[in-house]
mmCIF file of C-alpha atoms in Angstrom:
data_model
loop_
_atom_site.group_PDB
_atom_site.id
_atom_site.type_symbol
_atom_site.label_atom_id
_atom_site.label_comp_id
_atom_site.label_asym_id
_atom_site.label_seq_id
_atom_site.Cartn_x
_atom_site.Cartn_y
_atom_site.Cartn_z
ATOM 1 C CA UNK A 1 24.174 4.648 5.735
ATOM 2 C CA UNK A 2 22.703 1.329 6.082
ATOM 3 C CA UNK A 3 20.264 0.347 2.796
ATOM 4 C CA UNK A 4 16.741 1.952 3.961
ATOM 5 C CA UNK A 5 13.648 0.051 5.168
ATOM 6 C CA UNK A 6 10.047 0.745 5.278
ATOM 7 C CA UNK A 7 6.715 -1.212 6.320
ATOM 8 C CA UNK A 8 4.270 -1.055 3.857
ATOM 9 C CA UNK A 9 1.070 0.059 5.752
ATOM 10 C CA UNK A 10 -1.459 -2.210 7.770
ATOM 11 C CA UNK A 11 -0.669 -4.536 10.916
ATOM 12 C CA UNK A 12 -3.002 -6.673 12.254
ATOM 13 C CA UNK A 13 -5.158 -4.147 14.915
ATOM 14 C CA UNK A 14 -4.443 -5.693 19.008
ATOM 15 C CA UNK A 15 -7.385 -7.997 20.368
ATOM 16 C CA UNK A 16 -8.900 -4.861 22.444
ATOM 17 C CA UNK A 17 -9.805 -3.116 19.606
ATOM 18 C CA UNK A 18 -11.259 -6.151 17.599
ATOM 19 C CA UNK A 19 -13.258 -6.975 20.552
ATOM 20 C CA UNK A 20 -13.823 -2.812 20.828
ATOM 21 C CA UNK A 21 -14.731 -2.806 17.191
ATOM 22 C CA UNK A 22 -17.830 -5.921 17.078
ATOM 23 C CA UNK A 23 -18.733 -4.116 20.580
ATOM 24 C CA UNK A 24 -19.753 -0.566 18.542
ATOM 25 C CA UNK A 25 -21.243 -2.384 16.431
ATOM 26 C CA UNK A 26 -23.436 -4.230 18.455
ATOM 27 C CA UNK A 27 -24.210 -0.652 20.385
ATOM 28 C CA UNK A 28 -22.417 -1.971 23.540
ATOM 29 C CA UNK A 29 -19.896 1.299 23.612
ATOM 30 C CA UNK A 30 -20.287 4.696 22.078
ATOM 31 C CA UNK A 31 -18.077 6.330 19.474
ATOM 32 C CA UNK A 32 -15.358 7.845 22.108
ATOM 33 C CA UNK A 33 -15.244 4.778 23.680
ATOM 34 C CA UNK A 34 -14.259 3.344 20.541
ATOM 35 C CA UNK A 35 -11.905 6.385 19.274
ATOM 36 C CA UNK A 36 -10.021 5.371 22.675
ATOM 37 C CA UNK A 37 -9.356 2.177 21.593
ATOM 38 C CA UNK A 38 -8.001 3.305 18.120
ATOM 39 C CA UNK A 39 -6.057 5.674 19.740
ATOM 40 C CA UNK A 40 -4.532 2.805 21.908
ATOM 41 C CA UNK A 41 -3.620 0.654 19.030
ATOM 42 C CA UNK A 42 -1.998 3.597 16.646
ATOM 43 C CA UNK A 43 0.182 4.449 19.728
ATOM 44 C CA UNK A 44 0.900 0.668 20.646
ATOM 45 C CA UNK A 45 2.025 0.124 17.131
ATOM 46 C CA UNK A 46 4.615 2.847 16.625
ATOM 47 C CA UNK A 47 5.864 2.006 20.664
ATOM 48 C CA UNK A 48 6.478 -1.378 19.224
ATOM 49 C CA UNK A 49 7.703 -0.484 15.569
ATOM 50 C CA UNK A 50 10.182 1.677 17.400
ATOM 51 C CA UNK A 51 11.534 -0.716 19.751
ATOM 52 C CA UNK A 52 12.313 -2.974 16.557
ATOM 53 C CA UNK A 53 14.470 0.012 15.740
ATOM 54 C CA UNK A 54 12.122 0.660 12.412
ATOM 55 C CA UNK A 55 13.547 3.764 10.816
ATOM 56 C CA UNK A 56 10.672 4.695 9.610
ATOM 57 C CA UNK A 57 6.917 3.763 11.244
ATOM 58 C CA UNK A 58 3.260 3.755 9.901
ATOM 59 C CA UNK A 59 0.470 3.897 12.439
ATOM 60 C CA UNK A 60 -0.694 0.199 11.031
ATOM 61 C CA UNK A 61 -3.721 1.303 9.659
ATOM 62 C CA UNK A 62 -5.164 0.659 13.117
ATOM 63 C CA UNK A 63 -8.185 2.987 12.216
ATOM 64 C CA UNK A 64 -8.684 2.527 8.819
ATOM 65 C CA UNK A 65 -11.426 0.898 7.734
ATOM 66 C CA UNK A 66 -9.312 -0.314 4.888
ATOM 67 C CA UNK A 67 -6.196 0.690 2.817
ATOM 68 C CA UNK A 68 -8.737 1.388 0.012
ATOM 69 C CA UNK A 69 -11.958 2.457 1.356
ATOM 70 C CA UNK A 70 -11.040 5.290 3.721
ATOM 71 C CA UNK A 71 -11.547 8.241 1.694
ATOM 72 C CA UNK A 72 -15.121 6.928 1.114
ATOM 73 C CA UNK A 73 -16.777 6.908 4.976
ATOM 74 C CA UNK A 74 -19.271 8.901 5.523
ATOM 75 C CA UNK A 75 -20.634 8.962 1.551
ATOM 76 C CA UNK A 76 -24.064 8.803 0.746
ATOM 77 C CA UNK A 77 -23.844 8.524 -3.097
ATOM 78 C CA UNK A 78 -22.651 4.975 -2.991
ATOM 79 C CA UNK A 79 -24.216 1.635 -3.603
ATOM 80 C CA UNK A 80 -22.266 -1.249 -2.086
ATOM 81 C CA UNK A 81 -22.887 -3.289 -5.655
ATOM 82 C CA UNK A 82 -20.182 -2.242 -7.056
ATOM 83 C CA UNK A 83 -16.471 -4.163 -8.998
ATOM 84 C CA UNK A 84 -16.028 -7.636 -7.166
ATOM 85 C CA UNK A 85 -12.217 -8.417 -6.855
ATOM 86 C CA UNK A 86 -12.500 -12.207 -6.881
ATOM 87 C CA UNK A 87 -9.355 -14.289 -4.589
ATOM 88 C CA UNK A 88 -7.785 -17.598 -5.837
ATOM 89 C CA UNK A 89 -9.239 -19.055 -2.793
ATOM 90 C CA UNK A 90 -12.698 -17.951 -4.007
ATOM 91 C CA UNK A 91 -14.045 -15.308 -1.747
ATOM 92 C CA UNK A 92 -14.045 -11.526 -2.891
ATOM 93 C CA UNK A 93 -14.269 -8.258 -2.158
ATOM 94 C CA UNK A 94 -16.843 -5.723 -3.586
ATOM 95 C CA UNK A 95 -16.304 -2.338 -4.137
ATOM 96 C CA UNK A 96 -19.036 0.250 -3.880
ATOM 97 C CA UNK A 97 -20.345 2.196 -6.722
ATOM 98 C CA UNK A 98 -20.559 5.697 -7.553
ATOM 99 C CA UNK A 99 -24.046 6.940 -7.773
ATOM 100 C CA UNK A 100 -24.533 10.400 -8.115
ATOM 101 C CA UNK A 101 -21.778 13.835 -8.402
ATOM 102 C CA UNK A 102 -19.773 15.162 -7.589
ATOM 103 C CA UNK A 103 -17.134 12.839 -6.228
ATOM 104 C CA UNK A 104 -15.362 14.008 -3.122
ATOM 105 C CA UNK A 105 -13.433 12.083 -0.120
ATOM 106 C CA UNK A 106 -15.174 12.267 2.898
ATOM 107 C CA UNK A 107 -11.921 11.324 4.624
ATOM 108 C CA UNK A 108 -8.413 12.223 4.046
ATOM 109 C CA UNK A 109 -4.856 10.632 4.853
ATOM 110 C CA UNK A 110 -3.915 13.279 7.271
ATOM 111 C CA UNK A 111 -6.710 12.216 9.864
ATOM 112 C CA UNK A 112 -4.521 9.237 10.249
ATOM 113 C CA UNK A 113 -1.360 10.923 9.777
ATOM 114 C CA UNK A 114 -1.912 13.646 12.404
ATOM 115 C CA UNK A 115 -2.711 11.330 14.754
ATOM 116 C CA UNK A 116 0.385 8.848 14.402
ATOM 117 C CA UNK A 117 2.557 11.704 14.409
ATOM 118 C CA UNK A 118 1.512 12.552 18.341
ATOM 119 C CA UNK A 119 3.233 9.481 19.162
ATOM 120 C CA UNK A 120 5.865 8.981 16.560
ATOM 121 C CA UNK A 121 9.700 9.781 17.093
ATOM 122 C CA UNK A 122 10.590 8.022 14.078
ATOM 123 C CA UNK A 123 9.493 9.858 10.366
ATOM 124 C CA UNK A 124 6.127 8.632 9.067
ATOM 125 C CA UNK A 125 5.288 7.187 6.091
ATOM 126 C CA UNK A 126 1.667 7.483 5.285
ATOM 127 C CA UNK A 127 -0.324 5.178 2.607
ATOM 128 C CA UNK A 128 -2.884 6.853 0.544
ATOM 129 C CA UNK A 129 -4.888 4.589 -1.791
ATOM 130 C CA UNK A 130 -4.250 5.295 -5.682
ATOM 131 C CA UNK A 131 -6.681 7.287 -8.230
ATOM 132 C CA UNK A 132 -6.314 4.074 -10.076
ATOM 133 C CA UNK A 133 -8.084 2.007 -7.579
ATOM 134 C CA UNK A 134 -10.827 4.618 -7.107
ATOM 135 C CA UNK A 135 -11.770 4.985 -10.673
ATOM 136 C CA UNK A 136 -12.938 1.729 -10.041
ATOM 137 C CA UNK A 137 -16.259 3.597 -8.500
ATOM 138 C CA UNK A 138 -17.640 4.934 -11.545
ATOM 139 C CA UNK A 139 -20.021 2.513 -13.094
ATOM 140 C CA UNK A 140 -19.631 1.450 -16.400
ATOM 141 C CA UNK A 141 -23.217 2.438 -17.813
ATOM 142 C CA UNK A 142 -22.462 5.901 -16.482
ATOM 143 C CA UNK A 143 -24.133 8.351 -14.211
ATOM 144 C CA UNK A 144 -27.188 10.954 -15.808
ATOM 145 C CA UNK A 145 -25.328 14.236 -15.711
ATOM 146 C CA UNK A 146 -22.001 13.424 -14.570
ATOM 147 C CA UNK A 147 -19.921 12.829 -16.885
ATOM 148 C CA UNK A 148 -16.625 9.807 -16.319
ATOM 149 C CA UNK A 149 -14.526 12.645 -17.597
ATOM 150 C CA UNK A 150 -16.242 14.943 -14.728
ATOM 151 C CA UNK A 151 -15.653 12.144 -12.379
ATOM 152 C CA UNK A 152 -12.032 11.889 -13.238
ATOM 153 C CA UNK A 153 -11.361 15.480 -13.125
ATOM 154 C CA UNK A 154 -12.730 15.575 -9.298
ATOM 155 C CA UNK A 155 -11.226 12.458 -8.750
ATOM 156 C CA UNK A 156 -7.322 14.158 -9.636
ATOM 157 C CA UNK A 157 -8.007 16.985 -7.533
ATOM 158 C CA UNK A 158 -9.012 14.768 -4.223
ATOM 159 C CA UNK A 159 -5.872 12.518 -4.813
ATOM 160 C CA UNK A 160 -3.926 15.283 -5.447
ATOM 161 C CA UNK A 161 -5.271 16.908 -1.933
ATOM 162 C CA UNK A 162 -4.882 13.660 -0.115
ATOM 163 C CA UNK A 163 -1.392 13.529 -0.868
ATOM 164 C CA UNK A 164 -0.855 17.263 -0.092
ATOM 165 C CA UNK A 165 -2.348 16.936 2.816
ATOM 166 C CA UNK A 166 -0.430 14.299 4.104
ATOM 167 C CA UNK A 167 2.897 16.355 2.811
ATOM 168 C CA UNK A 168 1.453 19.576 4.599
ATOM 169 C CA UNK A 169 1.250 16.887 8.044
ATOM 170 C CA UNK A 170 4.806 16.090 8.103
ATOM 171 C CA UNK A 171 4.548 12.803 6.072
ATOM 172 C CA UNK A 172 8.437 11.819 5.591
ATOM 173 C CA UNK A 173 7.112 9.805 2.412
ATOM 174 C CA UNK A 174 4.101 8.914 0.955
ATOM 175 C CA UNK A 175 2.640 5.553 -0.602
ATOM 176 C CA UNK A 176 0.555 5.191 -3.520
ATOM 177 C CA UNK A 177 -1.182 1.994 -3.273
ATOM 178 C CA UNK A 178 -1.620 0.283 -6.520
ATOM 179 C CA UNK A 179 -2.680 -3.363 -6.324
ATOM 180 C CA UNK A 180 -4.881 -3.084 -8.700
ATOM 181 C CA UNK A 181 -2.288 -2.643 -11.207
ATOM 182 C CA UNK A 182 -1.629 -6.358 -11.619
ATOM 183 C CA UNK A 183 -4.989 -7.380 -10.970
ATOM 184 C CA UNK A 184 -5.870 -5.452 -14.468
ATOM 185 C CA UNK A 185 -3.484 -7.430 -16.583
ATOM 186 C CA UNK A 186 -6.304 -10.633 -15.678
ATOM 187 C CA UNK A 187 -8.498 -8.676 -16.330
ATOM 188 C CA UNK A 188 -7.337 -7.113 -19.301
ATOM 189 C CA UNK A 189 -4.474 -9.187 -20.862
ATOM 190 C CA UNK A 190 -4.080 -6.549 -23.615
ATOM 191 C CA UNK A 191 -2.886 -4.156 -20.957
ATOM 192 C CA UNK A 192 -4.988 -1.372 -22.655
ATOM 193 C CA UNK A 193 -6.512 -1.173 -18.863
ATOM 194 C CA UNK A 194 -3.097 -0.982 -17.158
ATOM 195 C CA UNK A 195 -2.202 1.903 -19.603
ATOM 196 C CA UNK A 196 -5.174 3.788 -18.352
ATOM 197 C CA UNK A 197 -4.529 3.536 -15.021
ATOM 198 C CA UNK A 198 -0.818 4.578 -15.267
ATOM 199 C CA UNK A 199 -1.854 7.741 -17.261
ATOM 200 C CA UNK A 200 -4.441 8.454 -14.347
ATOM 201 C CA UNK A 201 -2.145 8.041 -11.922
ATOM 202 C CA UNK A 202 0.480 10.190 -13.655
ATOM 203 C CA UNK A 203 -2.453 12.424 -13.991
ATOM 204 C CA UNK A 204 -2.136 13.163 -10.281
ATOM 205 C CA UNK A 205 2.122 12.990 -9.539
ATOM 206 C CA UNK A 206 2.535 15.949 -12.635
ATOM 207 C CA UNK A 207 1.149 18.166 -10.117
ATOM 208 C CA UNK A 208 3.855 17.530 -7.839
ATOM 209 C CA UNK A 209 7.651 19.219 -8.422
ATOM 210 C CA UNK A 210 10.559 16.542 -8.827
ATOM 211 C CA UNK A 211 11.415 16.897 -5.054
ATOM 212 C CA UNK A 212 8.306 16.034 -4.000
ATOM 213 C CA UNK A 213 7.987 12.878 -6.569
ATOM 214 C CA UNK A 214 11.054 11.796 -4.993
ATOM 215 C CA UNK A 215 9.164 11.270 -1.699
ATOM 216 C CA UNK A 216 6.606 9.540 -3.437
ATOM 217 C CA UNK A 217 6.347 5.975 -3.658
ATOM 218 C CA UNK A 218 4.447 3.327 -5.305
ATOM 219 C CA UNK A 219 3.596 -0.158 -4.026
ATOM 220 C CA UNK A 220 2.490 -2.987 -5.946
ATOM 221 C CA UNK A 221 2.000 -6.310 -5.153
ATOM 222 C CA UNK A 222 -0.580 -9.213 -6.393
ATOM 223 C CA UNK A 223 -3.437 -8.604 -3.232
ATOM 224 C CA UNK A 224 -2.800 -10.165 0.077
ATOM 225 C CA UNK A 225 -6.168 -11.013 2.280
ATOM 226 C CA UNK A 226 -7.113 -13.802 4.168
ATOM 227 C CA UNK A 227 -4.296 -15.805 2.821
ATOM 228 C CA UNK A 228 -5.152 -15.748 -0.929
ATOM 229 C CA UNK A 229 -4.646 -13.005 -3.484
ATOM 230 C CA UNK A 230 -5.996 -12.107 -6.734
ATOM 231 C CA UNK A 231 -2.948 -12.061 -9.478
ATOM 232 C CA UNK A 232 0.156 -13.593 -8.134
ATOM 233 C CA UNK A 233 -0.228 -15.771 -11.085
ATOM 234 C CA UNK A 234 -0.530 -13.201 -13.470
ATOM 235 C CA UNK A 235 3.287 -12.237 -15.395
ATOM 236 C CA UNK A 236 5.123 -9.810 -13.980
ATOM 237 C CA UNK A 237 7.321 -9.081 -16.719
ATOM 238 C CA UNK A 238 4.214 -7.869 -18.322
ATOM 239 C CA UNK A 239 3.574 -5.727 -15.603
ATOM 240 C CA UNK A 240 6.602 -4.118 -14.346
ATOM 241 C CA UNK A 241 8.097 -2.607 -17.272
ATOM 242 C CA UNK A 242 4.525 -0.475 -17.379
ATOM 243 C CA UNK A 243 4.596 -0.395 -13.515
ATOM 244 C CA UNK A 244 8.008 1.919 -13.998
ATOM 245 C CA UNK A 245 6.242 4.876 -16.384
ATOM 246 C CA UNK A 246 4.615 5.882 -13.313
ATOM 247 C CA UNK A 247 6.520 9.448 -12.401
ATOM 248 C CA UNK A 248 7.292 8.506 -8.546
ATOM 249 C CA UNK A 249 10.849 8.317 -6.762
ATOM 250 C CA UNK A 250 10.299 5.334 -5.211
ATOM 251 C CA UNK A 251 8.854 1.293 -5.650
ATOM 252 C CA UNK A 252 7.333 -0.632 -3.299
ATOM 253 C CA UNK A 253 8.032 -4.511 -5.041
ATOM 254 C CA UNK A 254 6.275 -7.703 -3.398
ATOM 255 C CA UNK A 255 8.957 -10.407 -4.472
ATOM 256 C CA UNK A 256 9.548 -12.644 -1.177
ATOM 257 C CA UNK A 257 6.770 -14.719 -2.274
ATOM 258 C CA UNK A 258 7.322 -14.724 -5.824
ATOM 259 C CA UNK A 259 8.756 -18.485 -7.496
ATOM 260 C CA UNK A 260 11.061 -17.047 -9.566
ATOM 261 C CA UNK A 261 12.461 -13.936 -7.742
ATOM 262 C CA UNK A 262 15.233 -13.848 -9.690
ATOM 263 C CA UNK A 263 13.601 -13.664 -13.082
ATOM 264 C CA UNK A 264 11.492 -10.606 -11.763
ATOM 265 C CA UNK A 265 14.797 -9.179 -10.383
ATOM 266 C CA UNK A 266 16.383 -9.430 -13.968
ATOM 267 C CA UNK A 267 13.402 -7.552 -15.316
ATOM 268 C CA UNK A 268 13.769 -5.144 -12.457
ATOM 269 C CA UNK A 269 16.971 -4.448 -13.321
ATOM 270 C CA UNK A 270 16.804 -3.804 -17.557
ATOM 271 C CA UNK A 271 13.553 -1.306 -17.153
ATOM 272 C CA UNK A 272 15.024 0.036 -13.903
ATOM 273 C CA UNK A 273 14.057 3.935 -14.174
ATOM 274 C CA UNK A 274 17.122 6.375 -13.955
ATOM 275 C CA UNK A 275 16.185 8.325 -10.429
ATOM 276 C CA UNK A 276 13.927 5.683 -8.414
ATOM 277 C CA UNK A 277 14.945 3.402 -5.830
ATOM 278 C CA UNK A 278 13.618 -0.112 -5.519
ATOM 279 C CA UNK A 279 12.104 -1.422 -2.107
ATOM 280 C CA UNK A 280 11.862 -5.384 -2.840
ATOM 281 C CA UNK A 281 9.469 -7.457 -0.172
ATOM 282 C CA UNK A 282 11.751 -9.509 1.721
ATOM 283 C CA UNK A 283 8.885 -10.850 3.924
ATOM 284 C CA UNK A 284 5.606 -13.160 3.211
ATOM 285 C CA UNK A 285 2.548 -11.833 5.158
ATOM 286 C CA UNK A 286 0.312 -14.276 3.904
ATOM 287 C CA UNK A 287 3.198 -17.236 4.883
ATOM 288 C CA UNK A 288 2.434 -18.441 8.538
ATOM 289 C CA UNK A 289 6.739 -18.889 8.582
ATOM 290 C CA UNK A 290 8.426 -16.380 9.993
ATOM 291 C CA UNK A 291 11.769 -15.288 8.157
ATOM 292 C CA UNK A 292 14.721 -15.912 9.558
ATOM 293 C CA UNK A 293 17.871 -12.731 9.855
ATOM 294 C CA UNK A 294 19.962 -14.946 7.578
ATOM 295 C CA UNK A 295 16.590 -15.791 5.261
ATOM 296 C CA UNK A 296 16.170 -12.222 4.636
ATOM 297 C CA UNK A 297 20.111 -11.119 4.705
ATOM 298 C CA UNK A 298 20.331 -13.714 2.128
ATOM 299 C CA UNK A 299 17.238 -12.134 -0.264
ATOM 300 C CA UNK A 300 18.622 -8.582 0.053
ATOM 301 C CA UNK A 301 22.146 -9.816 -1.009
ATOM 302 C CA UNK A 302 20.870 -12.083 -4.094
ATOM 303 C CA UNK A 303 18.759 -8.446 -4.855
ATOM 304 C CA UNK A 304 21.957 -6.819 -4.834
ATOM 305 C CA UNK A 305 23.294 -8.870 -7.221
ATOM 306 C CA UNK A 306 20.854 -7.389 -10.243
ATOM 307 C CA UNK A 307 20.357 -3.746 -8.644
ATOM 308 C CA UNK A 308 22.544 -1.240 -7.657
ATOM 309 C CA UNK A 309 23.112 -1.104 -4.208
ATOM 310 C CA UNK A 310 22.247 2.539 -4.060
ATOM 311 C CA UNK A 311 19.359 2.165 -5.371
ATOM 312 C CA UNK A 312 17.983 -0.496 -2.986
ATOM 313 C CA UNK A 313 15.569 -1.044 0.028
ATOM 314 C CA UNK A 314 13.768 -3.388 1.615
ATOM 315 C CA UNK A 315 10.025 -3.464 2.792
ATOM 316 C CA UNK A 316 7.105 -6.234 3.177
ATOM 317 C CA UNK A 317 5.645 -7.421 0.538
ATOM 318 C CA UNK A 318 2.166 -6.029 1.467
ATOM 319 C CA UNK A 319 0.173 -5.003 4.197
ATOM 320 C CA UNK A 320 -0.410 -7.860 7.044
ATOM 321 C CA UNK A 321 -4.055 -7.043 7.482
ATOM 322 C CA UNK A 322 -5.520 -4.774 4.292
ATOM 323 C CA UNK A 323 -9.001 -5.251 5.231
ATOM 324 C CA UNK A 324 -10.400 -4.548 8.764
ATOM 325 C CA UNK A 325 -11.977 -8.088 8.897
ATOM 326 C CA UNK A 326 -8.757 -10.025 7.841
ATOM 327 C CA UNK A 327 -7.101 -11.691 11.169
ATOM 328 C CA UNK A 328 -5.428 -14.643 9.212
ATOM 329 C CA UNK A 329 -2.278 -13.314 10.038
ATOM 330 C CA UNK A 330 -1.758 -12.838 14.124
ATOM 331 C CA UNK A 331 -0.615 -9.239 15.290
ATOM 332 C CA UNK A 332 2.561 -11.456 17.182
ATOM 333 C CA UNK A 333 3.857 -12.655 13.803
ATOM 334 C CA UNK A 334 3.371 -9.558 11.836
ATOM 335 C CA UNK A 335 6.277 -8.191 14.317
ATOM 336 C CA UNK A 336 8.166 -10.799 14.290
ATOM 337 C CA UNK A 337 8.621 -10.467 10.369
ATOM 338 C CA UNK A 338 8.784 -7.225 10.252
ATOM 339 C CA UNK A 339 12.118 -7.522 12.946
ATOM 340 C CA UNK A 340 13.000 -10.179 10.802
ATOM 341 C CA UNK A 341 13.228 -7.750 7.828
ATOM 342 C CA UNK A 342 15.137 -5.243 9.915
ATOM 343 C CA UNK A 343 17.719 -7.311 10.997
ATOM 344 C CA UNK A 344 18.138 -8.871 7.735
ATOM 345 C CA UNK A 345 18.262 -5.612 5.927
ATOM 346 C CA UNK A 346 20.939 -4.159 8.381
ATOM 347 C CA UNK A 347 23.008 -7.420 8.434
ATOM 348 C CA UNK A 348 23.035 -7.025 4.511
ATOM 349 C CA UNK A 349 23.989 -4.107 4.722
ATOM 350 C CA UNK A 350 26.676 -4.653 6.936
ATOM 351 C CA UNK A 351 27.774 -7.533 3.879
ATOM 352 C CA UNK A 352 27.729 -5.205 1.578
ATOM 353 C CA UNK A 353 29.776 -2.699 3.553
ATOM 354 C CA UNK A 354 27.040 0.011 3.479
#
């Protein structure tokens, strides 16, 4: 079998529905009008992830209204003034706050999930955003009567349903999102943060049997939107090793736009963990360039080098459009690097006689 390859979750959404989008907003269509229009786009984007012979699709998060806000529509115990994520180019992103219990998603993954799957021939992976990232919610002077400990607890039992839920759909794998776990190193150099949000997030995967970790992966990668993220400069040697005491099968590893890829390869390779395979990025969504076959054969090859091979994939280094807003990156190029990765990945794998 050739070495497997996986997207990692949004593509940018088809100029209809951005258009389709500002017109709801505005009040120039009505809600079905604008469910047509995400329906169009999920089934455009598995059409064309199939034709690129993907093995494995996502619906692009055509209808999310981001990778980490979906569970959170429809709330009305938020305030929108909640953690800013500042970029290196220096705009942000804000979070909303919790502001009264109990915590519970409004939305969950299979929504999305069931509706890919009406198109999809190919298995699905879905993306679910991790309990990590939504701890995040809870202010730090606390909520009268609801305890952070109460908010946890609820918090574990909707990630753990989210993730069910998209298991129960027919989910062929399922993706923990975890950028936030090198954006806490900067934020935290003494890692005491990270360590938190590892134990939280192992919190949720110990309900799950071994089988079932197996099929779940993490990604990680330093935040991609509009061009800029928000730790690629932060170590990831001191990230990584901590990254790997998270109990999933799989991990999703941004390296194509790392500078030193091989150092973070090395490191990859010494706290390796004994059952999990490795997806390294072998494609830049916030670089305009697209890769080239032999560009991305070439990456997969020097990977082999410090991994075993049979314990190696390939994916995207992150989402191409995270944030429903973010068109820096055109819906044309996202493709073309994503068939880039494919037939880089199976023309290494032809190399390396798998």
């Amino acid at each position: 079998m050739p070495l497997p390859t996986e997207p990692i979750g949004s593509i940018p959404r088809p100029t209809a529905l951005l258009t389709g989008m500002q017109d709801h907003a505005a009040g120039r269509i009505t809600d079905a009008a604008l469910a047509d229009l995400y329906d169009a786009a999920v089934q455009d984007t598995i059409a064309r992830l199939e034709s690129l012979g993907s093995p494995v699709v996502t619906d692009g998060e055509q209808s999310k209204p981001s990778f980490v806000s979906y569970p959170l529509a429809g709330l009305t115990n938020l305030s929108p003034d909640g953690a800013v994520i500042p970029f290196a180019d220096g705009h942000t992103r804000q979070l909303p706050r919790l502001t009264a219990g109990p915590f519970r998603y409004a939305t969950f993954s299979a929504q999305y999930l069931q509706a890919a799957r009406k198109y999809a021939t190919a298995p699905v992976k879905q993306a679910v955003i991790a309990a990590s990232a939504m701890s995040l919610l809870y202010p730090a002077d606390g909520i009268s009567g609801y305890s952070q400990e109460q908010f946890l607890d609820d918090l574990v039992d909707n990630v753990e349903a989210d993730i069910r839920g998209a298991f129960d759909g027919g989910a062929h794998s399922v993706q923990l999102d975890f950028t936030e776990g090198r954006l806490s190193l900067k934020l935290d150099p003494s890692g005491g943060v990270l360590d938190s949000f590892v134990a939280l997030n192992n919190r949720v995967l110990d309900r799950f049997t071994p089988d079932q970790r197996q099929r779940i992966g993490v990604h990680t990668c330093p935040g991609g939107d509009q061009d800029s993220t928000h730790s690629l400069d932060v170590d990831y040697a001191e990230l990584l090793p901590k990254l790997f005491g998270i109990h999933a099968g799989q991990f999703y590893v941004q390296l194509a736009s790392e500078p030193d890829p091989d150092r973070v390869l090395r490191v990859i390779a010494e706290h390796l963990p004994s059952d999990a395979r490795i997806f390294v990025g072998v494609t830049d969504p916030i670089d305009p360039t697209i890769e080239t076959t032999e560009q991305v054969r070439d990456r997969v090859l020097n990977a082999a080098r410090h991994l075993p091979v049979d314990r190696l994939g390939t994916c995207d280094d992150c989402g191409f459009a995270p944030f429903g807003d973010d068109v820096s990156t055109s819906r044309e190029t996202a493709f073309a690097k994503i068939s880039a990765r494919l037939q880089g990945t199976a023309a290494a794998s032809q190399a390396l006689g798998v």
